[in-house]
Coordinates of C-alpha atoms in Angstrom, one line a residue:
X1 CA 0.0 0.0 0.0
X2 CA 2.8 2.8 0.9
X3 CA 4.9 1.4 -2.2
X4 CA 1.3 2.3 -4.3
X5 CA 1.1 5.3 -2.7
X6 CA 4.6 7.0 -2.9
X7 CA 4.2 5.9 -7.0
X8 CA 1.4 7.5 -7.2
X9 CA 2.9 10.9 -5.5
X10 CA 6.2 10.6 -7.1
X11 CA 7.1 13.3 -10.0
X12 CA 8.6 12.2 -13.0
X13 CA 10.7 14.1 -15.9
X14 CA 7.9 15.1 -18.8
X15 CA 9.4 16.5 -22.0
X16 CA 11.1 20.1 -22.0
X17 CA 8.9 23.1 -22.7
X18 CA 9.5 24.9 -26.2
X19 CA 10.8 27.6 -24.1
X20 CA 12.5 29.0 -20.6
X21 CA 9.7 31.0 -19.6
X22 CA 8.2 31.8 -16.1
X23 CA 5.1 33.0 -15.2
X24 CA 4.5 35.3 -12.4
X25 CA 0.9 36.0 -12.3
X26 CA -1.6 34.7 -10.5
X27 CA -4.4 33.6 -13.9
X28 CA -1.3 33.8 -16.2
X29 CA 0.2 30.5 -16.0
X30 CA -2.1 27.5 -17.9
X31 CA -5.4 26.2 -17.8
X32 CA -7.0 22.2 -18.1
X33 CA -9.1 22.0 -21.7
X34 CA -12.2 21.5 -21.8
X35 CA -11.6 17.4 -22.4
X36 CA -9.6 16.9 -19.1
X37 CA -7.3 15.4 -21.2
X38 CA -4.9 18.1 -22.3
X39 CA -3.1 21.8 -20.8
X40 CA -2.9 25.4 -22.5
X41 CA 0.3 27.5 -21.5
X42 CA 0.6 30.8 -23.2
X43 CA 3.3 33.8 -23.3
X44 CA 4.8 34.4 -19.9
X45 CA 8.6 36.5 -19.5
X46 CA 12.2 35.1 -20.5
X47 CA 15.1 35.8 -18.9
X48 CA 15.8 39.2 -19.7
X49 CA 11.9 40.0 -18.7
X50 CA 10.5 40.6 -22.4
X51 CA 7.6 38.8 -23.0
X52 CA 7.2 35.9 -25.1
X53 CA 4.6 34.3 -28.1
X54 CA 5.3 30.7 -27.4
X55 CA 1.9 28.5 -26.6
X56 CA 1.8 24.7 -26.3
X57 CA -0.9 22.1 -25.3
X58 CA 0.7 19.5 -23.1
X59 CA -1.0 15.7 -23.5
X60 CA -1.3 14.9 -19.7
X61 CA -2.2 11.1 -20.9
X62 CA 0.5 10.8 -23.6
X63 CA 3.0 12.8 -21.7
X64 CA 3.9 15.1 -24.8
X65 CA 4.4 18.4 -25.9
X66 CA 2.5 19.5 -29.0
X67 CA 3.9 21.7 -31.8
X68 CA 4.1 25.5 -30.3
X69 CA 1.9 27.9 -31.6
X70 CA 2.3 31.7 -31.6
X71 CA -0.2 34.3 -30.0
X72 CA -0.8 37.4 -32.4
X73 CA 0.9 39.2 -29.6
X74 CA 3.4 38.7 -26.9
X75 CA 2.2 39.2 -23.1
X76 CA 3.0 38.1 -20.2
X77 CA 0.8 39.0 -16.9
X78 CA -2.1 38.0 -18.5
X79 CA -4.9 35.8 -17.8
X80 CA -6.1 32.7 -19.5
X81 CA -10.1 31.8 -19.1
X82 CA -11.4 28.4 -20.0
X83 CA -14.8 28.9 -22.0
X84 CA -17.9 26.9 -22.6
X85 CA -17.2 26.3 -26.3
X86 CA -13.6 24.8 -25.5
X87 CA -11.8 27.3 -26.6
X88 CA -9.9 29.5 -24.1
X89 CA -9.4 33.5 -23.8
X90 CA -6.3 35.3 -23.1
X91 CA -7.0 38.5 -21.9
X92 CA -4.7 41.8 -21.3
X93 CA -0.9 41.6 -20.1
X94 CA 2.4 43.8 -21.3
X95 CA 4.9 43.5 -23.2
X96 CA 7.8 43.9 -20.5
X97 CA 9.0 46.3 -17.4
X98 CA 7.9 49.8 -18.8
X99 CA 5.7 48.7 -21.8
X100 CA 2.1 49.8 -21.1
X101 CA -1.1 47.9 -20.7
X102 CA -2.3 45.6 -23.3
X103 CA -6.3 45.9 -23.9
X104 CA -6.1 43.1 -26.7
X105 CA -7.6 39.8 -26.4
X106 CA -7.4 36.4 -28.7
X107 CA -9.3 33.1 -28.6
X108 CA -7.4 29.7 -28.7
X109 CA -9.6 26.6 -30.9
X110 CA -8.2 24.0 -29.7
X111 CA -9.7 22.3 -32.7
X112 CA -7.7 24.5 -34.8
X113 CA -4.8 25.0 -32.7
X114 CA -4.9 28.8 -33.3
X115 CA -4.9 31.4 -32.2
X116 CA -7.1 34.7 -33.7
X117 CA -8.0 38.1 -32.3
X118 CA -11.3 39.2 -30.5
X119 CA -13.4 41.3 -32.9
X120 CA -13.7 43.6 -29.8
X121 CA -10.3 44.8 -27.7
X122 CA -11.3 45.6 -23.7
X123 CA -12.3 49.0 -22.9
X124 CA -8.6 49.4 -20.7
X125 CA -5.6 47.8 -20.8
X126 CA -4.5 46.5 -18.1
X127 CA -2.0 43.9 -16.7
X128 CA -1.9 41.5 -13.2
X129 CA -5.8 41.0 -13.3
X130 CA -8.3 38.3 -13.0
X131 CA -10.4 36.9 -15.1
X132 CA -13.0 34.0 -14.5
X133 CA -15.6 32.0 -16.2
X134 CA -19.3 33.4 -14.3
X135 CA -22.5 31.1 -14.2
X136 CA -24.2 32.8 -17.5
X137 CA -20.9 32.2 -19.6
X138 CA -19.4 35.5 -19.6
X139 CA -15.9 36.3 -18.3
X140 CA -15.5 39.0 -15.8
X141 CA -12.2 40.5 -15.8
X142 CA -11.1 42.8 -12.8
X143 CA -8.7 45.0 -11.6
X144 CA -4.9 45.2 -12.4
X145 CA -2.2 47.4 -13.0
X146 CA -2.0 50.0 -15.8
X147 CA 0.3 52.7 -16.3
X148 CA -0.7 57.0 -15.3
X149 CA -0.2 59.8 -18.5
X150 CA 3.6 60.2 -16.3
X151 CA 4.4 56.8 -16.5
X152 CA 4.1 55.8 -13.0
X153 CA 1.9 52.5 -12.4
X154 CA -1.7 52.2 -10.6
X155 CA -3.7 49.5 -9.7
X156 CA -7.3 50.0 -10.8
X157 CA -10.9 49.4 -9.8
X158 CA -12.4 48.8 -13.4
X159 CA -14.4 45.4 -14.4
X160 CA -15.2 44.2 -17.5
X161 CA -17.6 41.5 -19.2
X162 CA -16.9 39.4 -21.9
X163 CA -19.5 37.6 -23.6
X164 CA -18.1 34.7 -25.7
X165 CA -21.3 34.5 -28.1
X166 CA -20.8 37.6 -30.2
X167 CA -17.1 38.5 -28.6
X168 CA -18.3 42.0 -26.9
X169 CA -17.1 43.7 -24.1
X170 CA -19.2 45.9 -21.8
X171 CA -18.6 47.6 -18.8
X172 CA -18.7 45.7 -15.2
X173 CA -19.1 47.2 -12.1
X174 CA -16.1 48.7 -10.4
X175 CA -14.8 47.2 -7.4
X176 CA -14.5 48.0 -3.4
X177 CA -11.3 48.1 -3.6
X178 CA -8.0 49.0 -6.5
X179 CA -6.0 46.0 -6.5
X180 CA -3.2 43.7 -8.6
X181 CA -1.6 40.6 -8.5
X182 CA -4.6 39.3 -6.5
X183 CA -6.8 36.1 -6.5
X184 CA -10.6 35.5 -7.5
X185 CA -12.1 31.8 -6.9
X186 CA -15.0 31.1 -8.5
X187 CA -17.8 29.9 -6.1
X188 CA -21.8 28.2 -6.2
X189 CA -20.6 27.5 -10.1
X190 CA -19.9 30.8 -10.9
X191 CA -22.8 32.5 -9.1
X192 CA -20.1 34.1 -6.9
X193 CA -16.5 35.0 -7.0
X194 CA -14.4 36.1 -4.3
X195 CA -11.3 38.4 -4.8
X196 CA -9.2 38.7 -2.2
X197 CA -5.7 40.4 -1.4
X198 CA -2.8 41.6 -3.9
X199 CA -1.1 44.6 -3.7
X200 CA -1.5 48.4 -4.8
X201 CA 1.3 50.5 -5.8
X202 CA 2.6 53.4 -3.8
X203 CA 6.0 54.2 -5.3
X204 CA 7.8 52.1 -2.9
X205 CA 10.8 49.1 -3.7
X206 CA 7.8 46.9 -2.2
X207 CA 4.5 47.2 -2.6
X208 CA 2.3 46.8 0.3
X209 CA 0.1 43.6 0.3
X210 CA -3.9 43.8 0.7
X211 CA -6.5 41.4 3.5
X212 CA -8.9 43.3 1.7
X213 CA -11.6 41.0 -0.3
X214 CA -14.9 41.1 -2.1
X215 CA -17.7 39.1 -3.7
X216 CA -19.3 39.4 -6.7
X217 CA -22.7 38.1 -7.5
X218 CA -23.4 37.2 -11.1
X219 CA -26.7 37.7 -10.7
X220 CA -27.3 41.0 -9.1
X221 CA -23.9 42.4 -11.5
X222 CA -22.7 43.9 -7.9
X223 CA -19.4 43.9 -5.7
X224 CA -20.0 43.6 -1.8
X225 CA -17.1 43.4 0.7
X226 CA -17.1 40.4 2.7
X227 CA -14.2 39.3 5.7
X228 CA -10.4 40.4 5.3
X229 CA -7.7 37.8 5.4
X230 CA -6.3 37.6 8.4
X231 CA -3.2 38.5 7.4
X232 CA -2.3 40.9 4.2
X233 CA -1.9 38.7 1.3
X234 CA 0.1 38.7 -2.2
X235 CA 2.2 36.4 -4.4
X236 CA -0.3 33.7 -2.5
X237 CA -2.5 31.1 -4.2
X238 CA -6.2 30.7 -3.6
X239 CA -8.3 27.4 -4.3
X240 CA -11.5 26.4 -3.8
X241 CA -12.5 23.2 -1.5
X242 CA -15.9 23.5 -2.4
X243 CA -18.7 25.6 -3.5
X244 CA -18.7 27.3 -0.3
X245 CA -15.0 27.2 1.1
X246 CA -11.6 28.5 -0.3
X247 CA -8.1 27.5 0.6
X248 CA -5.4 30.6 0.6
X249 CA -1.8 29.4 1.0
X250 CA 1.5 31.4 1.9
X251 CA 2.4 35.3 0.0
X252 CA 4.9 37.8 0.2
X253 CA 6.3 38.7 3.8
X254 CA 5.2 42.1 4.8
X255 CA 8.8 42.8 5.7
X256 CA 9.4 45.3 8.5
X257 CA 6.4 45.2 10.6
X258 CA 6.9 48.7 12.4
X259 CA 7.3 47.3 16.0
X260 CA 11.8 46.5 15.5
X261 CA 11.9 43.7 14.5
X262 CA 12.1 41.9 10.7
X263 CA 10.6 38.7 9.1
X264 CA 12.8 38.1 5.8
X265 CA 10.3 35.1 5.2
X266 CA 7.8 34.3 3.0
X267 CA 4.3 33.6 5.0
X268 CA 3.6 30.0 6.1
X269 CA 0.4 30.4 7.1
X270 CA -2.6 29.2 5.6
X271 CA -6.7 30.6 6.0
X272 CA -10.2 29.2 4.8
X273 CA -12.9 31.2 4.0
X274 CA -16.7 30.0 4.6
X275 CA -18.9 31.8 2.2
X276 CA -21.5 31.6 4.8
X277 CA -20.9 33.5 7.3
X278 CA -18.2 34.9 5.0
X279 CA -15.5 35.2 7.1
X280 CA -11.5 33.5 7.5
X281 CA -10.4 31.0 9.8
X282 CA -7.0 29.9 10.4
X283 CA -5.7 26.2 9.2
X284 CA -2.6 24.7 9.8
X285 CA 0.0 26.4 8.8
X286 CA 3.0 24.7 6.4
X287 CA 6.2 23.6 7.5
X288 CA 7.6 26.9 6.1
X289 CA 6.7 29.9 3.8
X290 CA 6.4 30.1 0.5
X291 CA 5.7 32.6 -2.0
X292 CA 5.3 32.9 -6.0
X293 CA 3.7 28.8 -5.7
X294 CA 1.6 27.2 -7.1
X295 CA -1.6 25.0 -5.4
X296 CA -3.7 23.1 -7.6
X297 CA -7.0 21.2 -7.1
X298 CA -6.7 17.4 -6.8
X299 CA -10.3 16.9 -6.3
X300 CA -12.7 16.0 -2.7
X301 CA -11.1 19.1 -1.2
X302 CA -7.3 18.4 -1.4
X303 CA -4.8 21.1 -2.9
X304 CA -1.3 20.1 -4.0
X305 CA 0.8 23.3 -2.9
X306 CA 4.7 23.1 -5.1
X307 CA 7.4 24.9 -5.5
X308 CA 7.9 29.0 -4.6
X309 CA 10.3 30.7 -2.6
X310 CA 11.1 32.9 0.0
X311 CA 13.2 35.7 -1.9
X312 CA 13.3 36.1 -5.6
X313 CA 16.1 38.5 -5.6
X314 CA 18.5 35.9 -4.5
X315 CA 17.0 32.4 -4.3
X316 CA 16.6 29.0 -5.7
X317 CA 13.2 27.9 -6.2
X318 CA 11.8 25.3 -3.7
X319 CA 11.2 21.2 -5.1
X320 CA 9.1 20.7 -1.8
X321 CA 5.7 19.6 -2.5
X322 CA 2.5 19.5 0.1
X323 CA -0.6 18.3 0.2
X324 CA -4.0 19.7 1.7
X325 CA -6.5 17.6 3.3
X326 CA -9.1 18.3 6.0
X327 CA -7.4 20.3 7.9
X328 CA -3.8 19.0 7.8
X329 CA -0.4 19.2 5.6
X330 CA 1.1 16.0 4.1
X331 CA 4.9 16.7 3.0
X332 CA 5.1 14.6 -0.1
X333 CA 7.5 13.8 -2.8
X334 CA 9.0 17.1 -4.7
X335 CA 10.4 18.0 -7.8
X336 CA 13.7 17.3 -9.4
X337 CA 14.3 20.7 -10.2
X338 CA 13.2 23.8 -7.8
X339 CA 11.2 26.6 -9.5
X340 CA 9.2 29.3 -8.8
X341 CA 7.0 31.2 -11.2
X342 CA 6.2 28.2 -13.3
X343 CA 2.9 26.9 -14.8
X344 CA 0.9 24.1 -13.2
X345 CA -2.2 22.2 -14.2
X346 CA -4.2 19.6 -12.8
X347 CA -6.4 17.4 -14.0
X348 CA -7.9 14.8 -11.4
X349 CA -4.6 13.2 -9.6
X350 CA -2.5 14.4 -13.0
X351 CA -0.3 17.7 -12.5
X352 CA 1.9 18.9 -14.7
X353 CA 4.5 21.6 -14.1
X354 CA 6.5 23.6 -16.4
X355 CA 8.9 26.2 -16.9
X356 CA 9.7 29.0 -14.1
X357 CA 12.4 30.4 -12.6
X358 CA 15.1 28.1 -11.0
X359 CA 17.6 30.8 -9.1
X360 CA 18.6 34.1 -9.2
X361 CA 21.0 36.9 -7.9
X362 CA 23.7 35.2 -5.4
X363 CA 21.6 31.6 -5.7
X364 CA 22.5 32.1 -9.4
X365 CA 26.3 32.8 -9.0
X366 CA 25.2 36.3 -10.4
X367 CA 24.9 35.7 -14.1
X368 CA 21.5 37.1 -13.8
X369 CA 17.9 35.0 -13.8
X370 CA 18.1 31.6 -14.6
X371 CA 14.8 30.3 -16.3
X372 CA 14.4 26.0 -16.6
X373 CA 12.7 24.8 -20.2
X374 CA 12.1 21.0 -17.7
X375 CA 8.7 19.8 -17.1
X376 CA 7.6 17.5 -14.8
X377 CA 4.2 15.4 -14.3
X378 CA 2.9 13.8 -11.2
X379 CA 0.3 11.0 -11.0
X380 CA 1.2 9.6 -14.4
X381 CA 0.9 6.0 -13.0
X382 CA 4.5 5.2 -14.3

């Protein structure tokens, strides 16, 4: 039974990505098609921080990479949206460190393994935002960064719907609260969503981390706050147990907390949040912190939380892998190669992971970022 077990849990090498990449958003990295068979990962940054227009489809049964296939436009700190139809939406991004917001948008067909523009581009451009499928098949995009008329960068309020059937874009509600880099969980089958944390930019070397959150209800087309994190969150992951319950995992260290003393680490706590009464409840926290993971939904409310790591200006990414389960952490089997930043998919027990960033700085002997083209797959039965 325990030889079955660590088998199944074990991580073994897939075939290389068609490209070092990494991906540091939060709905940027790859998304599950609609067959459960197969995984989308599009654009993302290379080592010098430009953005790519490399896409591949990775067989999770077959354990191969297909043919890459250009986007129309290179971005990275986009979002990618699974649709009804099959075919998924990539949605905003930039270009690079000082390029401004993107507003266009393409559709992948799977069928076709293409890509093609949106008749309609969105109303603003905008980069680090969310974008999820909602109960009546639209995709409501929110918040994000852009850049101000003097080149300084904002996060922003603004919400958009997407409606797949004729490709339009109208305007959404705006939200509580300005936010980027944050999380939104799609809940009660996309009746509601809950955003919670990220960060706003105020000028500073860091920006300051958010326990602000907020539902939206598909129905009433409205944003209404509901309970903070307990903790500011960002670089974290959020998944959903249930309909009702979401899992958030790790983020950013908040750095000098104003009372003397420092924590240099990332955030090893973990919080669930009940939709009813809406509020946050501490779970037990990892073994350590972790930030810029991934966690992943292995189905009857486990997560698989990989990789991350505590300081990406002079770090290795983590291999260590965890697992989520009523109320408890199970250290299982990591990865051959650390890596933070990466994509990650998972379809039932099968997860694949690809890409990222493996050091930098002093972990990188200082020749700059190093970025891994490896992939790995976990639950392949082999």
């Amino acid at each position: 039974m325990t030889t079955a077990t660590l088998a199944a849990d074990a991580w073994s090498s897939a075939p290389a990505y068609a490209a070092a990449v990494s991906w540091s958003g939060q709905h940027d990295a790859a998304v599950v098609l609609k067959d459960g068979k197969k995984a989308l990962v599009a654009g993302g940054a290379d080592a010098a921080s430009a953005a790519v227009r490399q896409s591949a489809v990775y067989d999770l049964e077959q354990n191969t990479w297909a043919a890459p296939v250009l986007l129309g436009t290179a971005r990275q700190l986009h979002a990618l949206t699974l649709l009804p139809s099959g075919k998924v939406l990539i949605t905003g991004g930039r270009g690079g460190p000082g390029a401004p917001a993107l507003a266009t948008a393409e559709l992948y067909d799977p069928a076709e393994g293409t890509w093609t523009a949106t008749r309609h581009p969105m109303a603003a451009g905008r980069w680090g935002h969310s974008a999820v499928l909602l109960s009546n098949g639209q995709v409501l995009v929110a918040g994000g960064s852009t850049v101000r008329p003097g080149g300084t960068v904002m996060a922003v309020r603004s919400a958009e719907l997407f409606n797949p059937a004729d490709e339009t874009w109208t305007a959404a509600k705006d939200m509580t609260d300005a936010r980027t880099g944050h999380t939104a969980v799609v809940l009660q089958a996309g009746k509601k969503v809950l955003v919670c944390g990220g960060s706003v930019p105020v000028g500073t070397a860091d920006d300051p981390a958010l326990a602000f959150c907020e539902l939206y209800d598909t129905d009433d087309k409205t944003w209404t706050p509901t309970g903070g994190l307990r903790r500011p969150r960002s670089a974290h992951t959020a998944t959903a147990l249930s309909d009702t319950t979401v899992l958030v995992t790790g983020g950013r260290a908040p750095g000098a907390p104003g009372d003397g003393s420092f924590d240099p680490f990332a955030r090893a706590t973990a919080e669930v949040y009940n939709l009813t009464p809406g509020t946050w409840q501490d779970t037990a926290p990892m073994p350590a912190g972790r930030a810029l993971h991934r966690a992943v939904s292995l189905g009857s409310g486990k997560v698989l939380v990989v990789g991350g790591t505590d300081d990406v200006r002079n770090e290795a990414g983590y291999r260590s892998a965890l697992e989520y389960s009523a109320g408890a952490w199970t250290q299982v089997p990591g990865l051959a190669e650390g890596r933070w930043g990466f994509a990650a998919a998972a379809s039932g027990a099968k997860v694949i992971v690809a890409g990222g960033v493996a050091r930098a700085g002093l972990a990188a002997a200082g020749q700059g970022t190093e970025l891994t083209k490896t992939s790995e797959r976990r639950g392949s039965g082999s």
